[in-house]
PDB file of C-alpha atoms and ligand atoms in Angstrom:
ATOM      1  CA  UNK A  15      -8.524  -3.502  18.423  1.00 79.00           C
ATOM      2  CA  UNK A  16      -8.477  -7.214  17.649  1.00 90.00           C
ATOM      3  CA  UNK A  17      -5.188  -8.707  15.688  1.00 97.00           C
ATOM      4  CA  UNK A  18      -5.920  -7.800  11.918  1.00 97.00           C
ATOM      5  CA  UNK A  19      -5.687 -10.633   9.743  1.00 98.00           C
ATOM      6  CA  UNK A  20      -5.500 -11.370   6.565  1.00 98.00           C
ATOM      7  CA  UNK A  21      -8.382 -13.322   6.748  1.00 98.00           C
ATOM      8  CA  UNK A  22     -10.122 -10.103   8.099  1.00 98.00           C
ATOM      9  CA  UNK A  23      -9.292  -8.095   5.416  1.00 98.00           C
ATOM     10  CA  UNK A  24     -10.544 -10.631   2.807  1.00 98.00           C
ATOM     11  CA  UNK A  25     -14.083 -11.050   4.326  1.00 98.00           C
ATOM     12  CA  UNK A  26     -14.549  -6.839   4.026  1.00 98.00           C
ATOM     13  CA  UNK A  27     -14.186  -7.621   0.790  1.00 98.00           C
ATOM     14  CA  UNK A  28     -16.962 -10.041   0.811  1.00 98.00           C
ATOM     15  CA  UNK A  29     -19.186  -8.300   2.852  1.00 98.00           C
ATOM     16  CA  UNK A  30     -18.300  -4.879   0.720  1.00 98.00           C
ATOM     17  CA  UNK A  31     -16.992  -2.909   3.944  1.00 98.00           C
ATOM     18  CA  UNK A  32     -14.071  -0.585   2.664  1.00 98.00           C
ATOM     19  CA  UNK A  33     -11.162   0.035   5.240  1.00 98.00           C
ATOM     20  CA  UNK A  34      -8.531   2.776   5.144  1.00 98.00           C
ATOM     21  CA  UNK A  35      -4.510   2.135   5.902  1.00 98.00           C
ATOM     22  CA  UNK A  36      -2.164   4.825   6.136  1.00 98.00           C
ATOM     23  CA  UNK A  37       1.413   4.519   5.957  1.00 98.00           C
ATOM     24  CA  UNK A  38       3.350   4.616   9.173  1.00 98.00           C
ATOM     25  CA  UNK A  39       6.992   4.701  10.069  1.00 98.00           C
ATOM     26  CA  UNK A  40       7.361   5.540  14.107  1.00 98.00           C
ATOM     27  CA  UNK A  41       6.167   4.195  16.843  1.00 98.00           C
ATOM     28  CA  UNK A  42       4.374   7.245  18.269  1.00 98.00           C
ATOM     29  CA  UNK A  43       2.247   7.395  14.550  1.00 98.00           C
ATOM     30  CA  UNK A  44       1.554   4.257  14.544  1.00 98.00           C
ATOM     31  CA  UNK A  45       0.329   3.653  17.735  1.00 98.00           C
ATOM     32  CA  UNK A  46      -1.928   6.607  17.842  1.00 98.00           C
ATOM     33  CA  UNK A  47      -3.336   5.136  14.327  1.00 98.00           C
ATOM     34  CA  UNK A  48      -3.821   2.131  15.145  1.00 98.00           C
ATOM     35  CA  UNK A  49      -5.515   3.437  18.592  1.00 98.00           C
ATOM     36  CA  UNK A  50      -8.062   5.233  16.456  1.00 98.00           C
ATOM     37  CA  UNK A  51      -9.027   2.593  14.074  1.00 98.00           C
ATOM     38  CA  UNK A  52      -6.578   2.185  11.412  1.00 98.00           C
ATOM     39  CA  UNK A  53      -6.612  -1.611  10.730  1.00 96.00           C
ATOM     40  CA  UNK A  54      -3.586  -1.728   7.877  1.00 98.00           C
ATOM     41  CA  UNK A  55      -0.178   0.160   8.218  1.00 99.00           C
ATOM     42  CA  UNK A  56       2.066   0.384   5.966  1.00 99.00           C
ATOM     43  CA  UNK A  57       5.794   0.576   6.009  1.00 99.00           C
ATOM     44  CA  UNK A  58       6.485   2.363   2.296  1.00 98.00           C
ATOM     45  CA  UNK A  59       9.841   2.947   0.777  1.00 98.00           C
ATOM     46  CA  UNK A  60       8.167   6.249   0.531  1.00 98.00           C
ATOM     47  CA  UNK A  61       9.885   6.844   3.787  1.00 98.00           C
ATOM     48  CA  UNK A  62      12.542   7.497   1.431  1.00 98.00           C
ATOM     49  CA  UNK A  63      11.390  10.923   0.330  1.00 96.00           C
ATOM     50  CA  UNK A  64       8.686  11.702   3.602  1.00 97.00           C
ATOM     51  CA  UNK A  65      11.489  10.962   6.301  1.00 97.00           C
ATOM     52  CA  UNK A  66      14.667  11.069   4.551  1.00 97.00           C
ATOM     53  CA  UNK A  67      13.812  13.620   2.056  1.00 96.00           C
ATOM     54  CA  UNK A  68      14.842  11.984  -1.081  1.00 96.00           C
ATOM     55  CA  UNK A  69      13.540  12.474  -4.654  1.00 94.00           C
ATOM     56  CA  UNK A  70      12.580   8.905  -5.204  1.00 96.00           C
ATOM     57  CA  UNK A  71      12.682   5.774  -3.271  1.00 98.00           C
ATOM     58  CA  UNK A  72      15.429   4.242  -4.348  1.00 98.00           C
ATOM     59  CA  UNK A  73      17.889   5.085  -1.743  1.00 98.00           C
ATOM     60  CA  UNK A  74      16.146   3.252   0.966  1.00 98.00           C
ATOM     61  CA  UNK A  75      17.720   0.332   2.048  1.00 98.00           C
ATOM     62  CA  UNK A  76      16.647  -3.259   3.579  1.00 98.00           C
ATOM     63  CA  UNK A  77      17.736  -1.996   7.053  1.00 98.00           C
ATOM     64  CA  UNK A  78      16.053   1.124   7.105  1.00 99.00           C
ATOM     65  CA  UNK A  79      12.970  -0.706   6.465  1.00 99.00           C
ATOM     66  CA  UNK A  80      13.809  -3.020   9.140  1.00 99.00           C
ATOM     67  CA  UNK A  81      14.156  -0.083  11.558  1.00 99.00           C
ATOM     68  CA  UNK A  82      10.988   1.492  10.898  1.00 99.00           C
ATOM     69  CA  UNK A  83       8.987  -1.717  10.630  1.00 99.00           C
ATOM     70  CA  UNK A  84       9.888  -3.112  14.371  1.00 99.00           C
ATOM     71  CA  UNK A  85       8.965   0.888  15.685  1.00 99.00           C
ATOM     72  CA  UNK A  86       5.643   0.642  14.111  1.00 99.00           C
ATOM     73  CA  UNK A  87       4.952  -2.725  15.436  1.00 98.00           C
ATOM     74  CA  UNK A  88       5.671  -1.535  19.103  1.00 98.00           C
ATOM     75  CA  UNK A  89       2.915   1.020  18.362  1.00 98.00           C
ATOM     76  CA  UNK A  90       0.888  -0.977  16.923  1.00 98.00           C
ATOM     77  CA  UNK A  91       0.777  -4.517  18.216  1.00 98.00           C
ATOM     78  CA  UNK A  92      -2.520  -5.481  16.547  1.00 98.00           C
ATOM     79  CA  UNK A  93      -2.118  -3.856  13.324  1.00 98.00           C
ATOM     80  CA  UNK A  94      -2.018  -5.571   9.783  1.00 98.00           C
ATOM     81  CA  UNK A  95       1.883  -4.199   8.986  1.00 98.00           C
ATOM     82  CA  UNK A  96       2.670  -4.490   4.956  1.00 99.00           C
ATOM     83  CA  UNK A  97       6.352  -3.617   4.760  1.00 99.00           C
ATOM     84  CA  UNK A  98       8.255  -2.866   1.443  1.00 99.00           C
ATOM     85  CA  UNK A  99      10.717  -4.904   0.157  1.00 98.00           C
ATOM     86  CA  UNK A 100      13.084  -1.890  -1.324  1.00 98.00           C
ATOM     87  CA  UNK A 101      14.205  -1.174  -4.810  1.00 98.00           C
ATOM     88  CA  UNK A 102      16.905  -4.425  -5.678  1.00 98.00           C
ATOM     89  CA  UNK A 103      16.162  -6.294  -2.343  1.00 98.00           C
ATOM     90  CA  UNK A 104      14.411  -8.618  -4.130  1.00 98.00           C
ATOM     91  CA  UNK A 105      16.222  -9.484  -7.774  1.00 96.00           C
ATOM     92  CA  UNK A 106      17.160 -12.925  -7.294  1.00 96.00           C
ATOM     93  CA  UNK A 107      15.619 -15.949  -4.960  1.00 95.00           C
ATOM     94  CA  UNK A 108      18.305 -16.499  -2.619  1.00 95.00           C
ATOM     95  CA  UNK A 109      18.402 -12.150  -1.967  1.00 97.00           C
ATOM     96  CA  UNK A 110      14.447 -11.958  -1.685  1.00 98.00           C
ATOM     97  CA  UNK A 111      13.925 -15.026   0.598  1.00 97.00           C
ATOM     98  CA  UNK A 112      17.126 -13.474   3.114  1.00 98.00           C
ATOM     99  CA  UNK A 113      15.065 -10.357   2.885  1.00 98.00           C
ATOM    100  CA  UNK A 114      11.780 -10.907   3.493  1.00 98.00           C
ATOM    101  CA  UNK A 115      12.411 -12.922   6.490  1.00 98.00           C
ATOM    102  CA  UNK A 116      14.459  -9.764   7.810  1.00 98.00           C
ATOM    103  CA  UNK A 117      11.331  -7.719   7.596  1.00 98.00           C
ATOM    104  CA  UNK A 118       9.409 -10.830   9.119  1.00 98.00           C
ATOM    105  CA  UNK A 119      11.243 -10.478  12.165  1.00 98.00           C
ATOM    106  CA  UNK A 120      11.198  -7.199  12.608  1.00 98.00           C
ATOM    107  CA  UNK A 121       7.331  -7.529  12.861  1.00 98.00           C
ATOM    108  CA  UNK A 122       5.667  -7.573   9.229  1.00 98.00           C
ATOM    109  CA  UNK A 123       2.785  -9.494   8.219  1.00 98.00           C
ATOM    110  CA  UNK A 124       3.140  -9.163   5.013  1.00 98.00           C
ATOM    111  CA  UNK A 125       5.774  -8.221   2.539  1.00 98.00           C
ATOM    112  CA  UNK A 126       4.974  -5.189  -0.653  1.00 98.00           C
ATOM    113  CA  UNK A 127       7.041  -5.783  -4.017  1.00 98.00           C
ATOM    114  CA  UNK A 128       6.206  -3.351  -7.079  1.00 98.00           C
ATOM    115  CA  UNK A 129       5.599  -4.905 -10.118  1.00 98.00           C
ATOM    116  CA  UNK A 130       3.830  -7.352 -12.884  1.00 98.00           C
ATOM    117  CA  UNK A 131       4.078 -10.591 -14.670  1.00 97.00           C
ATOM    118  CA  UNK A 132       7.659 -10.862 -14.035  1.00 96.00           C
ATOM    119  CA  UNK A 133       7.072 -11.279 -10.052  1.00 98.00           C
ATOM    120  CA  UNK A 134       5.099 -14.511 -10.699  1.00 98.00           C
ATOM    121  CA  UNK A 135       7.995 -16.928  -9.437  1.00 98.00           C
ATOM    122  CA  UNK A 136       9.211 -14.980  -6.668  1.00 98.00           C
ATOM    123  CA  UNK A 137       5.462 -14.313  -5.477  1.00 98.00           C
ATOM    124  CA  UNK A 138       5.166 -17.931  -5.523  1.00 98.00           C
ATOM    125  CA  UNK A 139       7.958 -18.812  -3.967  1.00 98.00           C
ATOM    126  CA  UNK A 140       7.838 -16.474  -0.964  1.00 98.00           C
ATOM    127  CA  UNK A 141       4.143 -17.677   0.024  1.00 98.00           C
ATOM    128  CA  UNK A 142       5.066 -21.260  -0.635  1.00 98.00           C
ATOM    129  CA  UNK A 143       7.680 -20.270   2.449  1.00 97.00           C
ATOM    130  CA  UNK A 144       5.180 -18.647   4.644  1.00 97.00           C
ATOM    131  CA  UNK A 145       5.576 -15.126   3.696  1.00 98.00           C
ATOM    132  CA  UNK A 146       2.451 -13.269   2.656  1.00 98.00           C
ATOM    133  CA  UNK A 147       2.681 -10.690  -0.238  1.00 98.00           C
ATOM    134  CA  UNK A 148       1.094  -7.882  -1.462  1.00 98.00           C
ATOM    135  CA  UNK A 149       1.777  -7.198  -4.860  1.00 98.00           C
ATOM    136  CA  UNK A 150       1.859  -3.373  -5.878  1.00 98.00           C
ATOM    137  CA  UNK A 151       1.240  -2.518  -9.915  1.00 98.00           C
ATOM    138  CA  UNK A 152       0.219   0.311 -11.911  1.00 98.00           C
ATOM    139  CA  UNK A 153       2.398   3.774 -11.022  1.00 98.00           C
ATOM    140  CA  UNK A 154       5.499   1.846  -9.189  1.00 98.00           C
ATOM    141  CA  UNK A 155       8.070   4.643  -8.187  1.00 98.00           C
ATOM    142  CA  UNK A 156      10.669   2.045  -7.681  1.00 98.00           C
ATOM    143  CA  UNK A 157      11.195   1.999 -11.680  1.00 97.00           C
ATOM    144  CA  UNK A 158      10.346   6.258 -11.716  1.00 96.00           C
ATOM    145  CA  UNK A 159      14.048   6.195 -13.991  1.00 96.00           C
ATOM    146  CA  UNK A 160      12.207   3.987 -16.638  1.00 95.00           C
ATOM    147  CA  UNK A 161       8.288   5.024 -16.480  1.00 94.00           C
ATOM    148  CA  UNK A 162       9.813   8.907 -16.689  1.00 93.00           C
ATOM    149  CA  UNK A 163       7.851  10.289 -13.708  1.00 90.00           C
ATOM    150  CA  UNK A 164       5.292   9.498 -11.265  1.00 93.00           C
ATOM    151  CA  UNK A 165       2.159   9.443 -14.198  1.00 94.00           C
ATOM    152  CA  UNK A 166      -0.846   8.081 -14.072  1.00 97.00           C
ATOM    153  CA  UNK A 167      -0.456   4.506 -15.694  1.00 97.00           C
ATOM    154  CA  UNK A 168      -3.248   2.018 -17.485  1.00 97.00           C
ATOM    155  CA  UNK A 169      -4.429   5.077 -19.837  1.00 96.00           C
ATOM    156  CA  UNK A 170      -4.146   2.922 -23.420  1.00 96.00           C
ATOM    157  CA  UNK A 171      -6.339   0.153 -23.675  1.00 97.00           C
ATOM    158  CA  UNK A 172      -2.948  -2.285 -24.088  1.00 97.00           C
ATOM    159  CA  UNK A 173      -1.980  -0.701 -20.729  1.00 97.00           C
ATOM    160  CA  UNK A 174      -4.807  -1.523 -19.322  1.00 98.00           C
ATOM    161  CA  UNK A 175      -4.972  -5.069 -20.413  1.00 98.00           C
ATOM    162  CA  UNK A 176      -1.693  -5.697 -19.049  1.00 98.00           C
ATOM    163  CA  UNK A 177      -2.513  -4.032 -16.192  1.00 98.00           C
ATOM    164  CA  UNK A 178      -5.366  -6.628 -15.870  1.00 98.00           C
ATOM    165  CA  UNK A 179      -3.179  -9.421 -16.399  1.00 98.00           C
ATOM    166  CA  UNK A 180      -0.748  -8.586 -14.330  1.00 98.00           C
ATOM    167  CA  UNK A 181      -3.426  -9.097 -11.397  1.00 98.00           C
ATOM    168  CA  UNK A 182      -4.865 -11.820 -12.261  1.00 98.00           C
ATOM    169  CA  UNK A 183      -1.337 -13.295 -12.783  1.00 98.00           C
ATOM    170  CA  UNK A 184      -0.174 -12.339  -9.410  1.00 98.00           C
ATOM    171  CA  UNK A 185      -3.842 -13.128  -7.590  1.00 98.00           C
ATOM    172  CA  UNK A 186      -2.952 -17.193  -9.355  1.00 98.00           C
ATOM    173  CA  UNK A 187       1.097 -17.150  -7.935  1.00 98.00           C
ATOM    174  CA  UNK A 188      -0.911 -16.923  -4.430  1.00 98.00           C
ATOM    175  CA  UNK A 189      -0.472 -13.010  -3.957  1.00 98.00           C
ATOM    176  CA  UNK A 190      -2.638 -11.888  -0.772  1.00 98.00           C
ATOM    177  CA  UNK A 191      -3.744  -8.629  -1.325  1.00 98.00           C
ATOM    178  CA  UNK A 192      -3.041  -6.143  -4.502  1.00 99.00           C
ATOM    179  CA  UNK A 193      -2.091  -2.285  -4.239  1.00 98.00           C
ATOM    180  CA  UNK A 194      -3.130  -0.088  -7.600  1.00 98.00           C
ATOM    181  CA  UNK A 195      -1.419   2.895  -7.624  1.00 98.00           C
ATOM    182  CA  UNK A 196      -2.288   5.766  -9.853  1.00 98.00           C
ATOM    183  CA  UNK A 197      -4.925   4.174 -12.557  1.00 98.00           C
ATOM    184  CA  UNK A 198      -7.832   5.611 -13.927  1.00 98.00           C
ATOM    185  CA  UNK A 199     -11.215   4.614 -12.189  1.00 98.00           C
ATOM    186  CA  UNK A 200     -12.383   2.476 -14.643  1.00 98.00           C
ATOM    187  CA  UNK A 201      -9.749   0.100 -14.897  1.00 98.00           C
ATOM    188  CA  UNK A 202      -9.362  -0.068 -10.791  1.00 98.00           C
ATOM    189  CA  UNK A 203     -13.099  -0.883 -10.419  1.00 98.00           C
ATOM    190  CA  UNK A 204     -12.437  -3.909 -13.430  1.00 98.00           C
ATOM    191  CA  UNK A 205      -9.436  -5.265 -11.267  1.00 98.00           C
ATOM    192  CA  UNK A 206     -11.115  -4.662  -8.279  1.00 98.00           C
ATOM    193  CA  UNK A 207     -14.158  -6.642  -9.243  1.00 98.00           C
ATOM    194  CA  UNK A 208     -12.495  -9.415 -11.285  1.00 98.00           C
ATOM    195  CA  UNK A 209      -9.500 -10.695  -8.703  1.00 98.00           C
ATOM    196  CA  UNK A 210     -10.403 -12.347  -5.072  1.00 98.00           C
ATOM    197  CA  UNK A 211      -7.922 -10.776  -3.251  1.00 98.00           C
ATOM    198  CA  UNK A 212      -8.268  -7.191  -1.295  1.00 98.00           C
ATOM    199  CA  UNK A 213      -6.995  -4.314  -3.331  1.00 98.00           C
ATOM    200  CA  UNK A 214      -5.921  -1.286  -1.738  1.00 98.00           C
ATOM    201  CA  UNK A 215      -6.055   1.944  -3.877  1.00 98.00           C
ATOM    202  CA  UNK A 216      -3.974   4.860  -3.808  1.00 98.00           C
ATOM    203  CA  UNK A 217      -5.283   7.345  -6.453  1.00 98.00           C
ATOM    204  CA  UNK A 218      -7.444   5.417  -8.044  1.00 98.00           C
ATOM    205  CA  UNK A 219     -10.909   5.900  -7.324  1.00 98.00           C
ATOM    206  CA  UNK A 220     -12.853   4.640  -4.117  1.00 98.00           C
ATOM    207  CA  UNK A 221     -13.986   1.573  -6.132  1.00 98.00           C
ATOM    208  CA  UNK A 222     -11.577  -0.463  -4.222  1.00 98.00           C
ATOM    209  CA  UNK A 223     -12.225  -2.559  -1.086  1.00 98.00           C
ATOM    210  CA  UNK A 224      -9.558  -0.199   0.831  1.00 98.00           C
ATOM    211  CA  UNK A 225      -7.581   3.043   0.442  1.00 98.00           C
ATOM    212  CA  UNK A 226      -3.843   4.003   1.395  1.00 98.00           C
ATOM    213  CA  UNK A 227      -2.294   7.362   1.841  1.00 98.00           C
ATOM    214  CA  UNK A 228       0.745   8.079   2.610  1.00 98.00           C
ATOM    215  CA  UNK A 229       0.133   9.885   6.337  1.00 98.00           C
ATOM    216  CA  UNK A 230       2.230  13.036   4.928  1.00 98.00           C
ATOM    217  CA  UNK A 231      -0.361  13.692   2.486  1.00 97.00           C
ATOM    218  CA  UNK A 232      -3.329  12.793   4.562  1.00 98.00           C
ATOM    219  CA  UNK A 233      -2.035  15.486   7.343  1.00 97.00           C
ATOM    220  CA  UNK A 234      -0.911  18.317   4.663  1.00 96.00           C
ATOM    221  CA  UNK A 235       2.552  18.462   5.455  1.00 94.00           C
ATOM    222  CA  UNK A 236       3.735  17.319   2.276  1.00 87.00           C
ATOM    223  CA  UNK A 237       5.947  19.835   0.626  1.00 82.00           C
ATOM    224  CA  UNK A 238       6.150  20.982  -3.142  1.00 82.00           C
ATOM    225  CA  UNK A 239       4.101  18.755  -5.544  1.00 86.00           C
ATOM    226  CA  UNK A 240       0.661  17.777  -3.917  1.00 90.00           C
ATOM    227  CA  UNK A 241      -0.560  14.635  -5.305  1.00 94.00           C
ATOM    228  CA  UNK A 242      -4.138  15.266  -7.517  1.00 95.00           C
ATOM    229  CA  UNK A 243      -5.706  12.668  -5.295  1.00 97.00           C
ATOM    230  CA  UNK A 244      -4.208  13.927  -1.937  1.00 97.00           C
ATOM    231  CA  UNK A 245      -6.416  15.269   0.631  1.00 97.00           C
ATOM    232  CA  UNK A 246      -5.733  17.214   3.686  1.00 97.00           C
ATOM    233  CA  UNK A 247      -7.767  16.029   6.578  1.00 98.00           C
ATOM    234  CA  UNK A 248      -6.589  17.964   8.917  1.00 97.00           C
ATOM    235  CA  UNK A 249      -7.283  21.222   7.553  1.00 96.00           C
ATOM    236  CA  UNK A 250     -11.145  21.042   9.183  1.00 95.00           C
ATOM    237  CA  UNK A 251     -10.813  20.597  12.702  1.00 94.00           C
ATOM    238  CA  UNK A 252      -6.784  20.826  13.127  1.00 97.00           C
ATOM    239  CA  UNK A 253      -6.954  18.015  15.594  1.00 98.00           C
ATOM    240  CA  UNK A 254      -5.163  14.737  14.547  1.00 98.00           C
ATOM    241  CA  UNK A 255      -7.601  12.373  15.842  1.00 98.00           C
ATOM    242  CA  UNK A 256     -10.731  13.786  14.508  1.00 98.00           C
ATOM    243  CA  UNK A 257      -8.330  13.571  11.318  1.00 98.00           C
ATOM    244  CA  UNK A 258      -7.571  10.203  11.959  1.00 98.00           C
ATOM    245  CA  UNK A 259     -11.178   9.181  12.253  1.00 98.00           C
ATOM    246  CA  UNK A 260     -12.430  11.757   8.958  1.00 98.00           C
ATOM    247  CA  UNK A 261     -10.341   9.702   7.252  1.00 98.00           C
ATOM    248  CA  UNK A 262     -11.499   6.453   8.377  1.00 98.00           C
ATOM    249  CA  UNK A 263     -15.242   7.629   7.612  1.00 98.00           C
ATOM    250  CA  UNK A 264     -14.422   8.849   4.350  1.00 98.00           C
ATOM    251  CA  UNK A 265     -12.787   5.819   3.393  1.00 98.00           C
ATOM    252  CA  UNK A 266     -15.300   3.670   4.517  1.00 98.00           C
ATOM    253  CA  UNK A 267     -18.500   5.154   3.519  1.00 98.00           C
ATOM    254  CA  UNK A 268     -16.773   5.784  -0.124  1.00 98.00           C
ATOM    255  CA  UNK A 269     -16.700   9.770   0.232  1.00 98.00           C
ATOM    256  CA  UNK A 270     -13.401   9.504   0.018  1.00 98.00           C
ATOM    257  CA  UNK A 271     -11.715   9.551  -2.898  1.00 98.00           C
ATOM    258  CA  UNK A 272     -14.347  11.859  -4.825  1.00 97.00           C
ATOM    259  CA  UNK A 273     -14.448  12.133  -8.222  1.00 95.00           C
ATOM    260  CA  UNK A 274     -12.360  15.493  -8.360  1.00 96.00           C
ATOM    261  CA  UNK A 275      -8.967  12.704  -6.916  1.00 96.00           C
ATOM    262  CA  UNK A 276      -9.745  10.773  -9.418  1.00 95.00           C
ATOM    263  CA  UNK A 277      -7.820   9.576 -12.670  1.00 95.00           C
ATOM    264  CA  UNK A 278      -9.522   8.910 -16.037  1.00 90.00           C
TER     265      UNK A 278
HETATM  266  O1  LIG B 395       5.882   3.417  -0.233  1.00 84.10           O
HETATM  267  C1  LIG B 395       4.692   3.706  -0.121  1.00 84.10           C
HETATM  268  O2  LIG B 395       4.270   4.492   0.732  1.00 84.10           O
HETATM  269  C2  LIG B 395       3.758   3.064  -1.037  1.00 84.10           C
HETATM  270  C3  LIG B 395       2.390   3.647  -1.162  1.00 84.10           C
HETATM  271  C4  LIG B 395       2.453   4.895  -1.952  1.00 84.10           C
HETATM  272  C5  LIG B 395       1.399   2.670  -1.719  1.00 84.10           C
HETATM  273  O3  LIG B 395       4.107   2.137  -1.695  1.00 84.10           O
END
């Protein structure tokens, strides 16, 4: 695989070629993703409940982040890696610039922060120092105590203007590629079309230019509450890398997400 840029990702978007990230948080994972085509990998706080076995994400800390970022960059050397900036790692300049370059130098590309309008300045000021971000709105489970639940957000039509504004806010402070998590269809496919930058969806339609599962739920070995927009892939051959690759097709060629994952 040649190094994925962000550069890459923006001229899919151009030429309307989907791509599919998973999120990754070992070396051995990572490196047999990346082997099989998974261009974007993705470092989530979600780690927080898949590996640590939380009920939210807001126990992770900074240097768990770190730890699992540099092990998925020695799997995957080539990979795009978005790592999250963790719930209060990034609340005032001086904390979020000390922060992001920890994650920098443990082998991110790019750094993930959850949240709208308010981000603006720090968005800004993080590119304007050489750190990429990806900016992550709609369902943002770092503020689960204040939304009351992981729901599907942007229902309302005021919702879903601010919603909208929120991207295109974020898309002007420089942002570099846009994660919509848990919208209906509709308003995805309006963000989707009306900002530059790549958005990657995670239940919310395949009507944006790339898709993101967290590997747990792409592999069925979540526990408890399955996600309505969760699919196994696994479950038809029982062989990881035809999984690996199902998923890449189905991402790709828009089969996956179907309308029965979807949100309306
Ligand atoms: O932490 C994570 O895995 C995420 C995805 C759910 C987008 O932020």
């Amino acid at each position: 695989m040649k190094f994925i840029t962000l550069s890459h990702l923006r001229q899919l978007k151009i030429e309307g070629n989907k791509f599919a990230s998973l999120t990754a948080y070992d070396f051995s994972f990572a490196r047999l993703f990346a082997n099989e085509g998974i261009k974007v990998l993705l470092v989530g706080d979600s780690l927080g409940m898949t590996i640590q076995g939380h009920n939210s994400t807001l126990s992770v800390t900074v240097a768990d982040i770190v730890y699992h970022t540099a092990a998925v960059r020695r799997g995957a050397p080539r990979a795009m890696i978005i790592s999250d900036l963790p719930f209060m790692s990034y609340s005032t300049p001086q904390q979020t610039f000390k922060n992001a370059a920890k994650l920098m130098r443990a082998g991110a590309n790019i750094v993930k922060l959850e949240g709208g309008k308010w981000l603006v300045e720090t968005v800004r000021m993080l590119t304007e120092r050489s750190v990429p971000v990806c900016a992550h709105i709609g369902l943002t489970p770092q503020s689960i105590n204040l939304l009351g639940g992981y729901k599907v957000q942007g229902i309302d039509e005021l919702n879903a203007e601010r919603l909208l504004m929120d991207a295109l806010a974020l898309e002007e402070a420089n942002a570099q590629l846009l994660v919509l998590e848990c919208i209906p269809v509709k308003l995805a496919e309006r963000i989707t079309k009306e900002v530059t930058i790549p958005v990657i969806g995670i239940g919310s339609g395949n009507v944006t230019d790339g898709q993101v599962l967290v590997m747990h739920d792409a592999f069925g070995i979540t526990g408890g509450h399955i996600p309505k927009f969760a699919k196994n892939f696994l479950q038809k051959t029982g062989d990881i890398r035809n999984a690996i690759r199902d998923y890449i097709y189905s991402v790709e060629t828009g089969i996956y997400p179907s309308a029965e994952h979807n949100f309306k």
